[in-house]
Short mmCIF file of C-alpha atoms in Angstrom, two decimals:
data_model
loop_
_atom_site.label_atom_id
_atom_site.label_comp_id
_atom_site.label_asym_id
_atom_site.label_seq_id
_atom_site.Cartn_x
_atom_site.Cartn_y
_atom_site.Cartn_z
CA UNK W 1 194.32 128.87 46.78
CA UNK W 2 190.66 129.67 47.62
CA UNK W 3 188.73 129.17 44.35
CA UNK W 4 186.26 131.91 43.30
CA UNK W 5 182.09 131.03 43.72
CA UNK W 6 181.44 129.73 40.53
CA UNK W 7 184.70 127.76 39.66
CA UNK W 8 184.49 126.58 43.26
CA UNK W 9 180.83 125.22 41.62
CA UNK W 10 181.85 123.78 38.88
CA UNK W 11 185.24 121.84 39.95
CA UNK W 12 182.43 119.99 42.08
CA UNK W 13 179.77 119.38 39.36
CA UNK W 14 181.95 118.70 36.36
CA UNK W 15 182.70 115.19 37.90
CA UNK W 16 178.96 114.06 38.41
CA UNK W 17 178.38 113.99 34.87
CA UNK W 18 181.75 112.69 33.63
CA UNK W 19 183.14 115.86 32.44
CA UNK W 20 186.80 117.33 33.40
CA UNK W 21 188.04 120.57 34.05
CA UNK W 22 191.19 122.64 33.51
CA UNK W 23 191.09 125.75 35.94
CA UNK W 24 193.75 128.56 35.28
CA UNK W 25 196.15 128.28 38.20
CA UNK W 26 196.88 131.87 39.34
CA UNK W 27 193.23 133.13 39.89
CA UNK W 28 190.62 130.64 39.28
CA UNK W 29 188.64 132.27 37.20
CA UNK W 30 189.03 131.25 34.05
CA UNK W 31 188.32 127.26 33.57
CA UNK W 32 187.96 124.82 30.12
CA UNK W 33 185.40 122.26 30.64
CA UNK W 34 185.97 118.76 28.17
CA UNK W 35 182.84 116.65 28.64
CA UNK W 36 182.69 113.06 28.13
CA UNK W 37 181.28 113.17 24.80
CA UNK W 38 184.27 115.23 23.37
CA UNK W 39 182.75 118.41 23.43
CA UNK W 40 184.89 121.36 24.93
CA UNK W 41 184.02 125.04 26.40
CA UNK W 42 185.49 127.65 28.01
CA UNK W 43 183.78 129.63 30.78
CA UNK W 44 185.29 132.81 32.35
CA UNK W 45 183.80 133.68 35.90
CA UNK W 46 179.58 133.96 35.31
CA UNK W 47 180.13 133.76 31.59
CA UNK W 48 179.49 130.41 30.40
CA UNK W 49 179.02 129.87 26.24
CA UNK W 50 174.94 129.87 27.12
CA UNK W 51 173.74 132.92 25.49
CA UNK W 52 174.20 134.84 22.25
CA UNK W 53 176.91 136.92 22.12
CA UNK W 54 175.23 139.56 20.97
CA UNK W 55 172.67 139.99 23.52
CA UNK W 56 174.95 139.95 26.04
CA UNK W 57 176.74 143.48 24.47
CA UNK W 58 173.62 144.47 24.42
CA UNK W 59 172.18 144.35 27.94
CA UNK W 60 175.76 144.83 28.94
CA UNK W 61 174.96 148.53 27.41
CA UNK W 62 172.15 149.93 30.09
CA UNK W 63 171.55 152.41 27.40
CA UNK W 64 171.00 150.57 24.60
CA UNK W 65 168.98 147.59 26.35
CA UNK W 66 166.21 150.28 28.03
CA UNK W 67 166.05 151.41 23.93
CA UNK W 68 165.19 148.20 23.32
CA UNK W 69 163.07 147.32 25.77
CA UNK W 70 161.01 150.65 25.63
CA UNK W 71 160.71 149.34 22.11
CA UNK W 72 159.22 145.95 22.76
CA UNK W 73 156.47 147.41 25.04
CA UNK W 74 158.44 147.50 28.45
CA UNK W 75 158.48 150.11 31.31
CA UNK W 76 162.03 151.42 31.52
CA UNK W 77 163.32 154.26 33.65
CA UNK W 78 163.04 157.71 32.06
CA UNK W 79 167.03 158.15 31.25
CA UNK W 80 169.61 159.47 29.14
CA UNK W 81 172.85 158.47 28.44
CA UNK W 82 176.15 161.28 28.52
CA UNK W 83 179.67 161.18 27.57
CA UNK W 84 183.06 162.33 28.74
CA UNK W 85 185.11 165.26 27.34
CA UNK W 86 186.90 162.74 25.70
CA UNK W 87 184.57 160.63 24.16
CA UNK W 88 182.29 164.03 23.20
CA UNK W 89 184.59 164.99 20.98
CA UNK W 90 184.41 161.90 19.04
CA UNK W 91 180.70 162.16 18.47
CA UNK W 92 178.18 164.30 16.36
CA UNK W 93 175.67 164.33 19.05
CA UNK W 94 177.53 165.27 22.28
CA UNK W 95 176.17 165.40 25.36
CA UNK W 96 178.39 166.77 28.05
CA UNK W 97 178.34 166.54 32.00
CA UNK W 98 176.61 169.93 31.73
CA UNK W 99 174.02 168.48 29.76
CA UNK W 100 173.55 166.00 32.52
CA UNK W 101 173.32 167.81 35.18
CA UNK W 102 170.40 170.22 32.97
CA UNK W 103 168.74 166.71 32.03
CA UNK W 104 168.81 165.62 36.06
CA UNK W 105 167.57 169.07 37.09
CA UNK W 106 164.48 168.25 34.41
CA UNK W 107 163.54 165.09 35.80
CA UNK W 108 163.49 166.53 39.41
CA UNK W 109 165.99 165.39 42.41
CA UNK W 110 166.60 163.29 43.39
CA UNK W 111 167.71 161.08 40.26
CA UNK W 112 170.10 157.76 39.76
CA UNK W 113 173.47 158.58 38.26
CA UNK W 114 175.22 155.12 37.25
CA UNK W 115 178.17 154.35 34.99
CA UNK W 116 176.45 152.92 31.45
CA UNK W 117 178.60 149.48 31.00
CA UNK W 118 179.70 148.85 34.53
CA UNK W 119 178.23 146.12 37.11
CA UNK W 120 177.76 145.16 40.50
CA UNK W 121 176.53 148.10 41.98
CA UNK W 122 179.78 149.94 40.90
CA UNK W 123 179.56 153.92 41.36
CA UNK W 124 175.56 153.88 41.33
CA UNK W 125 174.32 156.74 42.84
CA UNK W 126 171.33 158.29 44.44
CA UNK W 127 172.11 162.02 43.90
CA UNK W 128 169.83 165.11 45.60
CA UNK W 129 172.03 168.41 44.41
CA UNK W 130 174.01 169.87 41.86
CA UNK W 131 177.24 169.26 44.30
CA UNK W 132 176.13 165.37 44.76
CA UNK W 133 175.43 165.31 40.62
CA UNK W 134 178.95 166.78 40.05
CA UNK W 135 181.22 164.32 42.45
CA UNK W 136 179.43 161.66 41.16
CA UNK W 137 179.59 162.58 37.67
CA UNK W 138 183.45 163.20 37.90
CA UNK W 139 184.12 159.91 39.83
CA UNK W 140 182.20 157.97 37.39
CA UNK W 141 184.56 159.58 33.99
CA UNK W 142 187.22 158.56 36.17
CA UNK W 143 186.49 155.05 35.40
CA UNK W 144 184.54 154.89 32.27
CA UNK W 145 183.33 157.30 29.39
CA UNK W 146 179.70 157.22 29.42
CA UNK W 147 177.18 158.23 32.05
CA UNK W 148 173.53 157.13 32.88
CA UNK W 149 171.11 159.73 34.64
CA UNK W 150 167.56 158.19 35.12
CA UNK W 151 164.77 159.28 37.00
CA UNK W 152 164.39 157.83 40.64
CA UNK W 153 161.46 155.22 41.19
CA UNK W 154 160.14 154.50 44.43
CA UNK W 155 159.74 150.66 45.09
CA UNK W 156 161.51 147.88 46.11
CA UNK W 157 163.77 146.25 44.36
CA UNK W 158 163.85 142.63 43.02
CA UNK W 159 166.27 140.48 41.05
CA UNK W 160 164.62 137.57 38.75
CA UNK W 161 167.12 135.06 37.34
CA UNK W 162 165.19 133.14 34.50
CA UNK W 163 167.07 130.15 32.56
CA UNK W 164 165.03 128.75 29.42
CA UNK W 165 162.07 130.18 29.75
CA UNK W 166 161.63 128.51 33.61
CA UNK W 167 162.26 130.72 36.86
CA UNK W 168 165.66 130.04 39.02
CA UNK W 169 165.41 132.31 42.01
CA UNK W 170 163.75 135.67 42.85
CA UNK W 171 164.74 138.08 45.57
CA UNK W 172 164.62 140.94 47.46
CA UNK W 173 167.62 142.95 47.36
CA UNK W 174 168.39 145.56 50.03
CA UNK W 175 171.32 148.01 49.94
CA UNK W 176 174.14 148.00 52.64
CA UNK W 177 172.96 148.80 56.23
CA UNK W 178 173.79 148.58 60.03
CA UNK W 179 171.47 148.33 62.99
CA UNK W 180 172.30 150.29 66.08
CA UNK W 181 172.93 148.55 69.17
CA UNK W 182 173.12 151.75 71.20
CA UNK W 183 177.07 151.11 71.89
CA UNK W 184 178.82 150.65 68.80
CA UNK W 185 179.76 153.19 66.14
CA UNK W 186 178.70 152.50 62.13
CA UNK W 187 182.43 152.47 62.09
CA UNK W 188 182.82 149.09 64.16
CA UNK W 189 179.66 147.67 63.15
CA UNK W 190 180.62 147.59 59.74
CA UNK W 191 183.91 145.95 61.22
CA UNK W 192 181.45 143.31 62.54
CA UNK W 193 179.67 143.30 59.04
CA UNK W 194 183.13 142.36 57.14
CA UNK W 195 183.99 139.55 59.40
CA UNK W 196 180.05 138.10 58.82
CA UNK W 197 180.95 138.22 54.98
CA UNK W 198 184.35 136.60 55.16
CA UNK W 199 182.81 133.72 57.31
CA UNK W 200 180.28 133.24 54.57
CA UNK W 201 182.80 133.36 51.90
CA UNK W 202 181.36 136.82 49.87
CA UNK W 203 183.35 138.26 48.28
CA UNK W 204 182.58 142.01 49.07
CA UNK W 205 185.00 144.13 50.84
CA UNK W 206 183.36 147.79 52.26
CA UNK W 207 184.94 150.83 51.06
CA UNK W 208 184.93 152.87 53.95
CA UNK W 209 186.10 155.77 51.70
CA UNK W 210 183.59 155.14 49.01
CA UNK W 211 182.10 159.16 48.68
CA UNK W 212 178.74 157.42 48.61
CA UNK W 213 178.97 156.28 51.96
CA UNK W 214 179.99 160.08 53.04
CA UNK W 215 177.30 161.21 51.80
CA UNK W 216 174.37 159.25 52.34
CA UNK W 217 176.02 159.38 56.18
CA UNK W 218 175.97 163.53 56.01
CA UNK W 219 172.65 163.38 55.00
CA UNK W 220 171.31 161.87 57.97
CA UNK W 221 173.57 163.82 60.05
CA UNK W 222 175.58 161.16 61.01
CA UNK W 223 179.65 159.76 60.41
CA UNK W 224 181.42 156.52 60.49
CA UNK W 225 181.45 157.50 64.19
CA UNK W 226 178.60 158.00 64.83
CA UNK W 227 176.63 155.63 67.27
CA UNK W 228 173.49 154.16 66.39
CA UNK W 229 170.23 153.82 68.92
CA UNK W 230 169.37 149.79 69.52
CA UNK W 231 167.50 148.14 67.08
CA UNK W 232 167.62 151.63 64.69
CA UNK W 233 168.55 150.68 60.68
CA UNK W 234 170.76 153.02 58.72
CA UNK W 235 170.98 153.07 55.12
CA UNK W 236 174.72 153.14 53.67
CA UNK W 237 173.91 153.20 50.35
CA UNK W 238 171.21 153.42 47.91
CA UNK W 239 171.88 150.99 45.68
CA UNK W 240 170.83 147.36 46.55
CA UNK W 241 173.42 145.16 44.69
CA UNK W 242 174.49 142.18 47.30
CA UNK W 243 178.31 142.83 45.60
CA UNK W 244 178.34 145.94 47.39
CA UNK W 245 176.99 144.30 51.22
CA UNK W 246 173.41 144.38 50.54
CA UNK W 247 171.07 141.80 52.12
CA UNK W 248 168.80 139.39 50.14
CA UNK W 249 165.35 137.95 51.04
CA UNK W 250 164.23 134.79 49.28
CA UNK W 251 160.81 135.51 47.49
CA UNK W 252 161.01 132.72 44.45
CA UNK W 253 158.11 130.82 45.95
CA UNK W 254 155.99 134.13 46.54
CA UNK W 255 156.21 135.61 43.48
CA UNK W 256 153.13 136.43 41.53
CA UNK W 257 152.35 134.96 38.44
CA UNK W 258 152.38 137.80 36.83
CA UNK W 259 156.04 138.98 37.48
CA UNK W 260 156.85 135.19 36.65
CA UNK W 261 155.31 135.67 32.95
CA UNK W 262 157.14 139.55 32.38
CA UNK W 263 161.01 138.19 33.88
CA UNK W 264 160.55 135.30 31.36
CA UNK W 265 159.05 137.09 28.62
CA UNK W 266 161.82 140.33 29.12
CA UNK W 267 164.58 137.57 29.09
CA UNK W 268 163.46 135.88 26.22
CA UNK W 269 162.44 138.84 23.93
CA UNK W 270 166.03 140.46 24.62
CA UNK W 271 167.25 137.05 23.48
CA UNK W 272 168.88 135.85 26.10
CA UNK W 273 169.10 131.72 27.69
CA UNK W 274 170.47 132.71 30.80
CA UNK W 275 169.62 136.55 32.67
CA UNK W 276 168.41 138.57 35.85
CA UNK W 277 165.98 140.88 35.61
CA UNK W 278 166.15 143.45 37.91
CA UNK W 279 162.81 144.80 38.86
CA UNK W 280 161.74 147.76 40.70
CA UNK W 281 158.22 147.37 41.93
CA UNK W 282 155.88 147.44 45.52
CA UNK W 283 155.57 143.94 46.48
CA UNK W 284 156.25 141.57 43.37
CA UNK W 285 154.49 138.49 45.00
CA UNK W 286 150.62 141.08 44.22
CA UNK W 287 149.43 140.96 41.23
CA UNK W 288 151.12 143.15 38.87
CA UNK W 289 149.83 147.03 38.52
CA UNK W 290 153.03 148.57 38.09
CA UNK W 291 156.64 147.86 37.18
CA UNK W 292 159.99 149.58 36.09
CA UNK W 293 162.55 147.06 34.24
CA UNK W 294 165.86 148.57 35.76
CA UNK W 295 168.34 146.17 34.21
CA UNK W 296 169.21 143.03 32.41
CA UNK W 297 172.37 141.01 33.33
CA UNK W 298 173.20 138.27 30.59
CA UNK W 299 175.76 136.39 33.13
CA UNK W 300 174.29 137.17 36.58
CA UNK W 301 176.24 135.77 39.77
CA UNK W 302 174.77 134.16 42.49
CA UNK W 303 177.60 134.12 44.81
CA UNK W 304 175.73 136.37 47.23
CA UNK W 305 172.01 134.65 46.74
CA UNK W 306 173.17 131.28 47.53
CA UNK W 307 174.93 132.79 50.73
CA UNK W 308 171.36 132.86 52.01
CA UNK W 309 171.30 129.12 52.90
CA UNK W 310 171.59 125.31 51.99
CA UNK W 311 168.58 125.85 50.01
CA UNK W 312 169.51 128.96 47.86
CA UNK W 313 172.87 126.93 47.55
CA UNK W 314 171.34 124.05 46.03
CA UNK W 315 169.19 125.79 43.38
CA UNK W 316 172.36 127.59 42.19
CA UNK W 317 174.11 124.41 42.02
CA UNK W 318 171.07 123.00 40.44
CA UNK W 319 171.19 125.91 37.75
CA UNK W 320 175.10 125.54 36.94
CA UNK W 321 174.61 121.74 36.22
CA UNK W 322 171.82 122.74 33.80
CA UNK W 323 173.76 125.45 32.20
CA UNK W 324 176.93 122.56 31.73
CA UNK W 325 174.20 119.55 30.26
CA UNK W 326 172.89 122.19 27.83
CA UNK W 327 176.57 123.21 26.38
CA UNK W 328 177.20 119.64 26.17
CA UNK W 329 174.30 118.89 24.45
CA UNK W 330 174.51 121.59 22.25
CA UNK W 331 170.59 122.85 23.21
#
């Protein structure tokens, strides 16, 4: 059996500090580490016994960590969080999918529509109409019972992962795309796409039926069958999450200063070891002059960044063995 990313990672670093490990047989995920000092831990996936427990609920929660963050001086998204039928009539505040469609309408199309506790990239949604707000409303409470609308921000978009207080890796992200070669439909290119990902062991699998797809295709005019002039880009998505076929581009060595100081302070002051900041900002290797703090992720995967190359590999092999010497040292 092919071993996911990380347990793949740490079956080979366990060994090279005299530690064992015990990986559940059926689907690799879930592993118990016993180091050589005695100490034991379980880790499950990205989630390793690094960070407080409670931070992690909390930045899991894209509602509640933007509270937070708003609160500690930070430039969050203008948002607002809405509930399911289901789940309104629970509550003594309800806010219905009504009330987010009014609250989109406010903040002016188009505006990001995003499931409030899900990741990877799941269901996000650049939406430009009432129709567009609706589907992707309705898909979303399919799934989950709370909604996130938040006002679009121009930029580009940039994941930080920060690990005690020091700077892991910074990139670009870029959402799913094809380029034309003035022969080939999107269809078969993004046949082309899914064999590149399998021969570089990601995980990711396109949904051709994913309604975002559709729709971001029928803006442009264009279908899965449609054939692409050489050399021309087309945007699949908005979202940039590699777990959903984005691209990455290495900027850890580039980036300024003064986006090194904010990704450290916003990890530390949601107290958290281990988390990406996700960053939406014009070029975050300038000096800083402004800055929207889209997300935290207290157990962010790297799967997809250390696809990039030998050297992205090794710093996220270098950051797993620090995450295992700091459990067994109890830091």
């Amino acid at each position: 059996m092919k071993l996911p990313f990380v347990t793949e990672v740490i079956k080979k670093l366990t060994p090279q500090i005299g530690a064992t490990v015990l990986i559940e047989p059926e689907y690799g995920f879930v592993g118990h580490i016993t180091f050589k000092n005695g100490k034991r831990t379980f880790f499950r996936n990205t989630r390793f016994e690094i960070n407080n427990h409670a931070s992690v609920a909390i930045v899991q929660d894209k509602g509640y960590a933007s509270f937070f963050l708003k609160e500690l001086g930070y430039k969050v998204p203008e948002e607002q969080t809405f509930f399911s039928d289901k789940l309104c009539s629970k509550l003594i505040k309800k806010r219905n999918i009504d009330d987010g469609y009014d609250f989109a309408k406010n903040l002016g199309f188009p505006a990001i529509v995003k499931p409030n506790d899900l990741s990877k990239g799941i269901m996000v949604a650049k939406v430009y109409n009432k129709e567009e707000y609706y589907q992707t409303a309705q898909q979303i409470f399919l799934k989950t019972s709370v909604l996130l609308i938040q006002k679009f921000y121009p930029g580009n978009d940039y994941r930080v992962v920060v690990l005690d207080g020091d700077i892991v890796s910074a990139y670009q992200r870029m959402p799913l795309s094809v380029i034309g070669d003035g022969k080939s439909s999107i269809l078969e290119i993004l046949a082309q796409k899914q064999t590149i990902f399998l021969q570089e062991n990601r995980d990711i699998t396109i949904d051709l039926d994913d309604f975002r797809i559709a729709a971001k295709l029928q803006r442009q005019g264009l279908t899965l069958n449609s054939v692409i002039p050489e050399n021309t880009r087309i945007k699949l998505l908005d979202n940039a999450n590699l777990s959903t076929g984005g691209e990455a581009i290495d900027v850890t060595k580039e980036m300024h200063p003064d986006f090194q100081k904010l990704a450290i302070s916003v990890t530390k002051d949601m107290g958290l070891r281990l988390g990406g900041v996700d960053i939406i900002t014009s070029d975050i290797t300038q000096p800083m002059q402004d800055y929207i703090i889209l997300e935290i992720n207290g157990a962010p995967g790297l799967e997809h960044y250390a696809s990039i190359g030998e050297q992205q590999m090794k710093v996220v092999e270098e950051l797993y063995l620090k995450i295992l010497k700091a459990i067994e040292m109890g830091n």
